[in-house]
Phi, psi and omega in degrees: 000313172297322173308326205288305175304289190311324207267001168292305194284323191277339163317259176348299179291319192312325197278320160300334173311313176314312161334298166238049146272356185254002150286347162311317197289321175296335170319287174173187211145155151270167213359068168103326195299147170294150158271193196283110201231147199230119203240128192221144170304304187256185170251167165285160170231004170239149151227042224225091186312327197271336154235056174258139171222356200256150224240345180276306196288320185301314175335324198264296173279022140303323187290318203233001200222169174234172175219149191288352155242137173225143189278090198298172163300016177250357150081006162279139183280131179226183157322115166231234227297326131332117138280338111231209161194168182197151184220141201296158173298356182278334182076026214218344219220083172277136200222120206223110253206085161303139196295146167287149183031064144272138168246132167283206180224048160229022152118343196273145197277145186282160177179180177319294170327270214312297183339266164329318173285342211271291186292307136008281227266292209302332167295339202280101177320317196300300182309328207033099172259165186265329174299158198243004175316324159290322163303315193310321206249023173053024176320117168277266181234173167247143161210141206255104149326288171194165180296351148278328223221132162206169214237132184258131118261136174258172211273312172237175165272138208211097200268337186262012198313290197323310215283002166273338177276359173298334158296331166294084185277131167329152180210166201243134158307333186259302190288337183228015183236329174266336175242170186270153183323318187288315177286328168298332203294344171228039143208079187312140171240087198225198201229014192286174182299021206191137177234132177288123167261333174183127152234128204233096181295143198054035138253294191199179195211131168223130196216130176257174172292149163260122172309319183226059155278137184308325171277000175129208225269131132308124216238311187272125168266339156192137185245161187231115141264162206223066191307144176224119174284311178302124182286324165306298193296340143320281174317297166341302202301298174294359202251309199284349226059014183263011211203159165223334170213133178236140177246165181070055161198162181322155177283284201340306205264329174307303178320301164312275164346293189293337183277355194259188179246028192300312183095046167263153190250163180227119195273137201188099213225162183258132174258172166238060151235141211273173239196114195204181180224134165259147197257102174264111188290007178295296178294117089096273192313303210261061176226355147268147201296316207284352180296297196278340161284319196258014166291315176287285188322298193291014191257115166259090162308333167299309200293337153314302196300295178294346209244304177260310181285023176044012199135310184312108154110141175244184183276157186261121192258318150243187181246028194243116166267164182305166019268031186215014167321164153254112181269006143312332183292146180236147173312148164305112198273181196265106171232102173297326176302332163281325177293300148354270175311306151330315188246354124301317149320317199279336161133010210256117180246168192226071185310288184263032137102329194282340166126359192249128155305170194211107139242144173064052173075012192230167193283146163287038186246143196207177187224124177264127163271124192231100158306148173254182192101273190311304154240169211295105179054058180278335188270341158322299192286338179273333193273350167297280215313334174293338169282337181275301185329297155318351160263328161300350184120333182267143193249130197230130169247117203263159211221067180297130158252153169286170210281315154325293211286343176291280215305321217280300185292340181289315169325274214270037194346083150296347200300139169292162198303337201233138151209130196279124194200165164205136190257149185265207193220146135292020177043006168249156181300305205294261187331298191298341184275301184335314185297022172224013142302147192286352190262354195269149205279274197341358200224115164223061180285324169078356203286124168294036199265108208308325177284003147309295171319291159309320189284332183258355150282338176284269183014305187284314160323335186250146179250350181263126190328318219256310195248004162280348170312273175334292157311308190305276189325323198280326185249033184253338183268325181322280172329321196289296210289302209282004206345089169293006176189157189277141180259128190231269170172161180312108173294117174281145153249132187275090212218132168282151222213105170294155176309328184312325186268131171234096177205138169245143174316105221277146165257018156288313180111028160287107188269136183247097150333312219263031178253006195265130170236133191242137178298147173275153189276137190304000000 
C-alpha cells in the first residue's frame, strides 16, 4: 500500500511538472536546451566560505570558489591554487609557492595578497566568521613572501595543516574587504570553474561557466540547483525530465528509478559519513559510561539495516573510516539482554511496576532529535531505535525537526539528551577522530575524555606515520570503550541520474561540476 501511494504521488506530481517544463527551459541553456539542473534535499544558507557549516553549502562553493589545496574525486589531497608546499625543520613555518595569472571573476588578480586577506578575514573577531580553520591549523600569522609565494606560520606544529585547507577558499580582497559580511554572503567571488548569477531562496541556484578559469575550458554552461525537501518530488522531477541528478533518496526508491525505462540511472557509493546518536551527558542518567554502552547493546542495527536500508550497510565500529580504521574493533552486537544488565548496574530501576526505568527517583525519559530532509531515511531509523530503547525500559520521543530548525538549535545547542546527526569524513584519522573534541561547535555531546584529549593533541603534532597509527588506534578503542554515542553506520548514498548525465559520486558527498559530462545528443 505505501508503495502504491508513493508511485500515485509521484504520478500526480510528474504530471504537474509538464506543465511548467517549459519555464524550466527557459531558466536558461543554450537554444532552448534545459540546463544541467541538480535536485538537493535542503538549501543553502550562506555563500560566504568563512560562514559556510554544511557538507550541501561546501558543494556549492567548491564550484565557485579554489582552495590552495584541493581534495580530488579520489578523495586524495593535491595541488590547486598552490603548486606546491614544504614545511621547515621547526615543523611551524609552511611555504606554499602559487600558480601564475589566476583571476578571480570579477578581474580581480590572484596572489600572495589574496592569501593573506583570506586568513586574515577568518581571524577577524569583529565579522566572527564560523570557520574554525584557524584553530585547526594553530594558525599565527600569513607572511608575504613575493606575489607568488607565501609562508602560513603556525602556533605548534600541525601534521594535517593541507588537508585543512581544503576548505580555505581563496577570496579577491577588494570584493570582501570593501562589503559587509551580509552583502557578500549571496554574492560570491572565487577564481572556481563557475559563477553564481542568481539566487532565489528556497527556489533555485543558478550558476553559469567562468570562462576564463584557470584549468581551461567549462564544458556544462550553466547549471540550476534546486531544494527540493520531498524525496518523492524528486523522484517525480527525474521521472519527468525536468531534473538530471537528485540526491538524497532511498535505495527502495532509488530502485524504482532505475527500473522505468526512461534510461534513468541509479548511483550508489559507501559514502564516509558516519551515522549516530549523540548521548548529551548534560543529562543527568548519561554520564554513566554503563548507561551509554547499554544504549549501543540495545540498538539492533541488522535488523534495521534490512527493515529500513533495504539491506544496505553494516553498523559503525569505529568512528574512523578506511584506510585507517583499526579494523580489530568489532561493532557493539545487539544484545538486550546485556543492555538490561548495564542499567541495573548503573543504578536504574523500575519501581512501580509500569515498565519505564527511574534514576535517582525520577522516570528515564527523554526526547531523540531527527531532521527531516536530510539523511537517507533518518526518522525511520530513530523510530526503529526508540522501539529498541523501549524495550530496555527507557521511555524515548522521537522528535522530527525541519532542517533549519535542527541547525538554528545545533548553533545554540540546544539539542534534546539523543540526538541524530552525521559528520561526513575528510578520510584522515586526525580529522575523522577530531569530531569529538570538546570545542567543536557540532559535537554536543559534553563528553570529556583526557586521554582522548591528550592522545588527540599528540596527534595533530606528529608526523611520522607509524606512530600517528599507533595514536590513532589507542583512541579509536578509547571511543569504543568509552561510548560517547550510539554508534549506527557509514552511509551509502544514493543519487538519480538523467540519460544526459554521466557521472559517479564522491564519497564526501560532493558534487564537483566540472567532473560531471553531459552526453551528446543522439
Amino acid at each position: 500500500m505505501e508503495v502504491y501511494w508513493m508511485a500515485m504521488r509521484i504520478f500526480w506530481t510528474g504530471i504537474f511538472l509538464a506543465f511548467f517544463l517549459f519555464t524550466l527551459q527557459s531558466c536558461g541553456g543554450e537554444k532552448g536546451d534545459r540546463p544541467l539542473t541538480i535536485l538537493m534535499s535542503v538549501e543553502a544558507r550562506t555563500f560566504d566560505p568563512h560562514f559556510a557549516s554544511s557538507t550541501v553549502e561546501w558543494s556549492f562553493l567548491m564550484n565557485i570558489f579554489d582552495a590552495l589545496v584541493v581534495r580530488g574525486d579520489d578523495m586524495t589531497v593535491g595541488p590547486g591554487l598552490a603548486l606546491k608546499w614544504e614545511v621547515d625543520s621547526s615543523k611551524k613555518v609552511w611555504t606554499f609557492h602559487l600558480r601564475k595569472g589566476v583571476k578571480f571573476t570579477n578581474g580581480e588578480p590572484f596572489g600572495a595578497q589574496s592569501v593573506k586577506f583570506t586568513f586574515e578575514r577568518m581571524q577577524n573577531k569583529k565579522l566572527r566568521p564560523r570557520t574554525t580553520v584557524p584553530r585547526r591549523i594553530a594558525l599565527d600569522r600569513v607572511e608575504i613572501v613575493n606575489e607568488h609565494t607565501v609562508r602560513i606560520h603556525t602556533k605548534r606544529p600541525v601534521a594535517t595543516l593541507p588537508i585543512w585547507l581544503v576548505n580555505a577558499f581563496m577570496l579577491p580582497p577588494k570584493h570582501y574587504g570593501e562589503k559587509s559580511a551580509k552583502e557578500v554572503s549571496g554574492k560570491p567571488v572565487g577564481t572556481g570553474p563557475y559563477k553564481m548569477v542568481k539566487w532565489v531562496k528556497d527556489d533555485f541556484i543558478r550558476m553559469e561557466a567562468n570562462e576564463n578559469w584557470w584549468k581551461g575550458e567549462v564544458k556544462i554552461k550553466t547549471v540550476l540547483w534546486r531544494p527540493v525537501p520531498e524525496a518523492s518530488s524528486r523522484i517525480a522531477e527525474i521521472e519527468s525530465g525536468a531534473a538530471d541528478i537528485i540526491t538524497n533518496i532511498s535505495p527502495d526508491q532509488g530502485a524504482m528509478i532505475a527500473s522505468e525505462e526512461r534510461g534513468n540511472q541509479l548511483k550508489a557509493i559507501h559514502g564516509g559519513r558516519r551515522i549516530y546518536l549523540g548521548i548529551r551527558q548534560n543529562f543527568e542518567v548519561f554520564k554513566l559510561k554503563k548507561v551509554r554502552q547499554a544504549l549501543n547493546y540495545a540498538v539492533d542495527f541488522p535488523l534495521i539495516a534490512e527493515n529500513v536500508l533495504n539491506g544496505h550497510g553494516s553498523r559503525l565500529a569505529t568512528i574512523v573510516n578506511a584506510p585507517n580504521a583499526d579494523e580489530s574493533i568489532k561493532a557493539y552486537p545487539y544484545n538486550p539482554k546485556k543492555a538490561k544488565q548495564l542499567l541495573a548496574e548503573a543504578g536504574l530501576k523500575d519501581t512501580n511496576g509500569d515498565g519505564v526505568l527511574e534514576y535517582q527517583g525520577k522516570p528515564v525519559a527523554f526526547k531523540l532529535d531527527v531532521p527531516t530532509s536530510r539523511y537517507l531515511k533518518g526518522k525511520e531509523i530513530c523510530e526503529a531505535v526508540a522501539a529498541n530503547l523501549r524495550a530496555v525500559g527507557l521511555k524515548v520521543e522521537v522528535n522530527p525537526l525541519e532542517w533549519s530548525v535542527y541547525l538554528s538549535r545545533r548553533s545554540k545547542k540546544k539539542f534534546s539528551p539523543l540526538y541524530f546527526h552525521g559528520f561526513s569524513s575528510a578520510f584522515n584519522a586526525e580529522l575523522d577522530l577530531g569530531v569529538l573534541r570538546p570545542n567543536l561547535y557540532a559535537n554536543l555531546t559534553h563528553w570529556n575524555n583526557p586521554a582522548f584529549i591528550q592522545g588527540y593533541n599528540r596527534l595533530g603534532q606528529t608526523f611520522d606515520a607509524a606512530e600517528r597509527k599507533k595514536i590513532s588506534y589507542a583512541m579509536q578503542r578509547i571511543i569504543r570503550e568509552d561510548a560517547p554515542w550510539v554508534f549506527l553506520w557509514n552511509q551509502y548514498d544514493f543519487y538519480g541520474l538523467s540519460p544526459r548525465v554521466k557521472w559517479f559520486p564522491r564519497a564526501d558527498e560532493r558534487i564537483y561540476l566540472p567532473s560531471i559530462i553531459m552526453k551528446a545528443k543522439k
